[in-house]
GROMACS .gro file of C-alpha atoms in nm:
model
  177
    1LYS     CA    1   0.000   0.000   0.000
    2VAL     CA    2   0.113   0.351  -0.082
    3LYS     CA    3  -0.038   0.694  -0.037
    4ALA     CA    4  -0.237   0.837  -0.327
    5GLU     CA    5  -0.012   1.145  -0.331
    6ASP     CA    6   0.292   0.919  -0.373
    7LEU     CA    7   0.124   0.748  -0.670
    8LEU     CA    8   0.067   1.093  -0.818
    9LYS     CA    9   0.437   1.169  -0.772
   10ALA     CA   10   0.537   0.841  -0.939
   11MET     CA   11   0.301   0.914  -1.227
   12LEU     CA   12   0.416   1.272  -1.284
   13LEU     CA   13   0.789   1.230  -1.217
   14ASN     CA   14   0.866   0.881  -1.342
   15SER     CA   15   0.584   0.840  -1.595
   16ALA     CA   16   0.476   0.533  -1.397
   17ASN     CA   17   0.178   0.409  -1.597
   18ASP     CA   18   0.094   0.153  -1.328
   19ALA     CA   19   0.062   0.440  -1.079
   20ALA     CA   20  -0.188   0.614  -1.309
   21THR     CA   21  -0.391   0.295  -1.331
   22ALA     CA   22  -0.379   0.243  -0.954
   23LEU     CA   23  -0.499   0.600  -0.895
   24GLY     CA   24  -0.779   0.551  -1.146
   25VAL     CA   25  -0.893   0.234  -0.972
   26HIS     CA   26  -0.870   0.406  -0.633
   27ILE     CA   27  -1.080   0.701  -0.750
   28SER     CA   28  -1.340   0.523  -0.965
   29GLY     CA   29  -1.332   0.156  -0.874
   30SER     CA   30  -1.192   0.048  -1.211
   31ALA     CA   31  -0.961   0.174  -1.482
   32GLU     CA   32  -1.250   0.174  -1.729
   33LYS     CA   33  -1.469   0.393  -1.508
   34PHE     CA   34  -1.181   0.632  -1.454
   35VAL     CA   35  -1.121   0.661  -1.829
   36GLN     CA   36  -1.490   0.742  -1.867
   37LEU     CA   37  -1.445   1.026  -1.614
   38MET     CA   38  -1.139   1.148  -1.804
   39ASN     CA   39  -1.333   1.161  -2.130
   40GLU     CA   40  -1.627   1.336  -1.963
   41ARG     CA   41  -1.387   1.598  -1.822
   42VAL     CA   42  -1.234   1.653  -2.166
   43LYS     CA   43  -1.581   1.715  -2.308
   44SER     CA   44  -1.664   1.955  -2.023
   45LEU     CA   45  -1.356   2.157  -2.121
   46GLY     CA   46  -1.499   2.186  -2.472
   47LEU     CA   47  -1.223   1.976  -2.628
   48LYS     CA   48  -1.318   1.775  -2.933
   49ASP     CA   49  -0.989   1.618  -3.042
   50THR     CA   50  -0.907   1.399  -2.742
   51HIS     CA   51  -1.025   1.055  -2.643
   52PHE     CA   52  -0.852   0.855  -2.371
   53CYS     CA   53  -0.842   0.475  -2.359
   54THR     CA   54  -0.631   0.422  -2.046
   55PRO     CA   55  -0.567   0.615  -1.722
   56SER     CA   56  -0.207   0.674  -1.832
   57GLY     CA   57  -0.302   0.805  -2.175
   58LEU     CA   58  -0.132   0.518  -2.355
   59GLU     CA   59  -0.289   0.370  -2.664
   60THR     CA   60  -0.453   0.029  -2.638
   61ASP     CA   61  -0.323  -0.238  -2.877
   62GLY     CA   62  -0.566  -0.279  -3.162
   63ARG     CA   63  -0.753   0.041  -3.068
   64GLU     CA   64  -0.484   0.296  -3.146
   65ASP     CA   65  -0.718   0.493  -3.373
   66GLN     CA   66  -0.956   0.543  -3.077
   67CYS     CA   67  -0.688   0.682  -2.840
   68TYR     CA   68  -0.576   1.030  -2.942
   69SER     CA   69  -0.520   1.393  -2.858
   70THR     CA   70  -0.366   1.708  -3.002
   71ALA     CA   71  -0.107   1.954  -2.876
   72TYR     CA   72  -0.385   2.212  -2.841
   73ASP     CA   73  -0.606   1.984  -2.630
   74ILE     CA   74  -0.314   1.877  -2.410
   75ALA     CA   75  -0.226   2.242  -2.353
   76ARG     CA   76  -0.588   2.317  -2.257
   77ILE     CA   77  -0.592   2.024  -2.013
   78ALA     CA   78  -0.265   2.149  -1.862
   79ALA     CA   79  -0.404   2.503  -1.838
   80ALA     CA   80  -0.707   2.367  -1.651
   81SER     CA   81  -0.472   2.186  -1.412
   82LEU     CA   82  -0.296   2.510  -1.317
   83LYS     CA   83  -0.552   2.565  -1.043
   84TYR     CA   84  -0.416   2.256  -0.865
   85ASP     CA   85  -0.088   2.368  -0.711
   86LEU     CA   86  -0.004   2.015  -0.595
   87ILE     CA   87   0.028   1.891  -0.954
   88TRP     CA   88   0.272   2.164  -1.053
   89ASP     CA   89   0.460   2.146  -0.722
   90ILE     CA   90   0.521   1.777  -0.789
   91MET     CA   91   0.634   1.841  -1.146
   92ARG     CA   92   0.910   2.068  -1.011
   93ILE     CA   93   1.058   1.802  -0.781
   94PRO     CA   94   1.392   1.691  -0.931
   95GLU     CA   95   1.406   1.359  -0.748
   96GLY     CA   96   1.285   1.193  -0.433
   97GLN     CA   97   1.165   0.876  -0.273
   98PHE     CA   98   0.865   0.741  -0.093
   99TYR     CA   99   0.790   0.437   0.118
  100SER     CA  100   0.504   0.193   0.131
  101THR     CA  101   0.271   0.264   0.421
  102ASP     CA  102   0.424  -0.022   0.620
  103GLY     CA  103   0.774   0.117   0.559
  104LYS     CA  104   0.904  -0.205   0.400
  105TYR     CA  105   0.947  -0.080   0.043
  106MET     CA  106   1.120   0.232  -0.081
  107HIS     CA  107   1.062   0.372  -0.430
  108VAL     CA  108   1.308   0.611  -0.593
  109LEU     CA  109   1.169   0.886  -0.815
  110LYS     CA  110   1.358   1.090  -1.072
  111ASN     CA  111   1.196   1.363  -1.277
  112THR     CA  112   1.223   1.281  -1.648
  113ASP     CA  113   1.209   1.651  -1.749
  114SER     CA  114   1.565   1.764  -1.828
  115LEU     CA  115   1.453   2.128  -1.864
  116LEU     CA  116   1.368   2.148  -1.496
  117GLY     CA  117   1.592   2.422  -1.357
  118ASN     CA  118   1.711   2.520  -1.705
  119VAL     CA  119   1.411   2.726  -1.820
  120PRO     CA  120   1.364   3.049  -1.626
  121ASN     CA  121   1.047   3.061  -1.415
  122CYS     CA  122   0.960   2.700  -1.501
  123LEU     CA  123   0.634   2.590  -1.342
  124GLY     CA  124   0.697   2.225  -1.425
  125GLY     CA  125   0.676   1.983  -1.709
  126LYS     CA  126   0.580   1.634  -1.815
  127THR     CA  127   0.749   1.411  -2.067
  128GLY     CA  128   0.565   1.153  -2.269
  129PHE     CA  129   0.610   0.886  -2.532
  130THR     CA  130   0.377   0.663  -2.727
  131PRO     CA  131   0.449   0.493  -3.059
  132LEU     CA  132   0.201   0.722  -3.235
  133ALA     CA  133   0.275   1.049  -3.052
  134GLY     CA  134   0.652   0.998  -3.040
  135LYS     CA  135   0.866   1.181  -2.787
  136SER     CA  136   0.655   1.458  -2.639
  137LEU     CA  137   0.689   1.733  -2.383
  138LEU     CA  138   0.457   1.965  -2.194
  139LEU     CA  139   0.607   2.260  -2.007
  140GLY     CA  140   0.460   2.546  -1.808
  141ALA     CA  141   0.646   2.869  -1.737
  142THR     CA  142   0.570   3.218  -1.619
  143ASP     CA  143   0.704   3.560  -1.710
  144PRO     CA  144   0.939   3.729  -1.458
  145THR     CA  145   0.647   3.922  -1.304
  146LYS     CA  146   0.465   3.590  -1.246
  147LYS     CA  147   0.148   3.749  -1.386
  148HIS     CA  148   0.136   3.551  -1.711
  149ARG     CA  149   0.165   3.175  -1.753
  150VAL     CA  150   0.237   2.990  -2.074
  151ILE     CA  151   0.192   2.622  -2.158
  152GLY     CA  152   0.399   2.471  -2.438
  153VAL     CA  153   0.335   2.128  -2.592
  154LEU     CA  154   0.551   1.945  -2.843
  155LEU     CA  155   0.452   1.614  -2.998
  156ASN     CA  156   0.669   1.371  -3.194
  157ASP     CA  157   0.983   1.579  -3.153
  158GLU     CA  158   1.322   1.410  -3.129
  159ARG     CA  159   1.468   1.744  -3.020
  160ARG     CA  160   1.196   1.825  -2.769
  161TRP     CA  161   1.437   1.966  -2.505
  162GLU     CA  162   1.608   2.211  -2.741
  163GLU     CA  163   1.285   2.302  -2.920
  164MET     CA  164   1.093   2.371  -2.598
  165SER     CA  165   1.374   2.586  -2.463
  166THR     CA  166   1.377   2.781  -2.791
  167LEU     CA  167   0.998   2.814  -2.782
  168MET     CA  168   0.988   2.947  -2.425
  169ASN     CA  169   1.276   3.189  -2.490
  170TRP     CA  170   1.094   3.317  -2.798
  171VAL     CA  171   0.762   3.360  -2.616
  172PHE     CA  172   0.906   3.553  -2.325
  173GLY     CA  173   1.147   3.750  -2.546
  174SER     CA  174   0.897   3.842  -2.814
  175TYR     CA  175   0.554   3.877  -2.662
  176GLU     CA  176   0.448   4.203  -2.498
  177TRP     CA  177   0.189   4.142  -2.225
   0.00000   0.00000   0.00000
């Protein structure tokens, strides 16, 4: 047994798909019911180009055409999550560990986002990979005044670290608020 918050950390830092499934089961009673909630939430955000098949967002073998999203929709989902400080606080943790509730098992966590600490005013980020989406990256950052937040999403980008850094530098160097 582990705490739900520790599963969230494993999911966001280590991309632990089993942690996403365990959280879904904990919240909804089954992975399928949780996926239904995810898809209902997407619809409530007005997003039309996303359909989840698993709690982790991975495609399901044989149903790949039914499991999809876009950079725009992912950015909108991330923007909606900005009101939950815990999510973004976790995404800024460089590494850590947690123990099972009985203290017998220790799990090491390492953030998979190599831009953490390298992009000024980084709010946090999340890496991703699926065979169809390729290497992907979501990153949130704020301007120096902390009044304006930006979400960047790159899909299927072998150079996601360099490209996201370039994108954020361009946004904050070019845009006048």
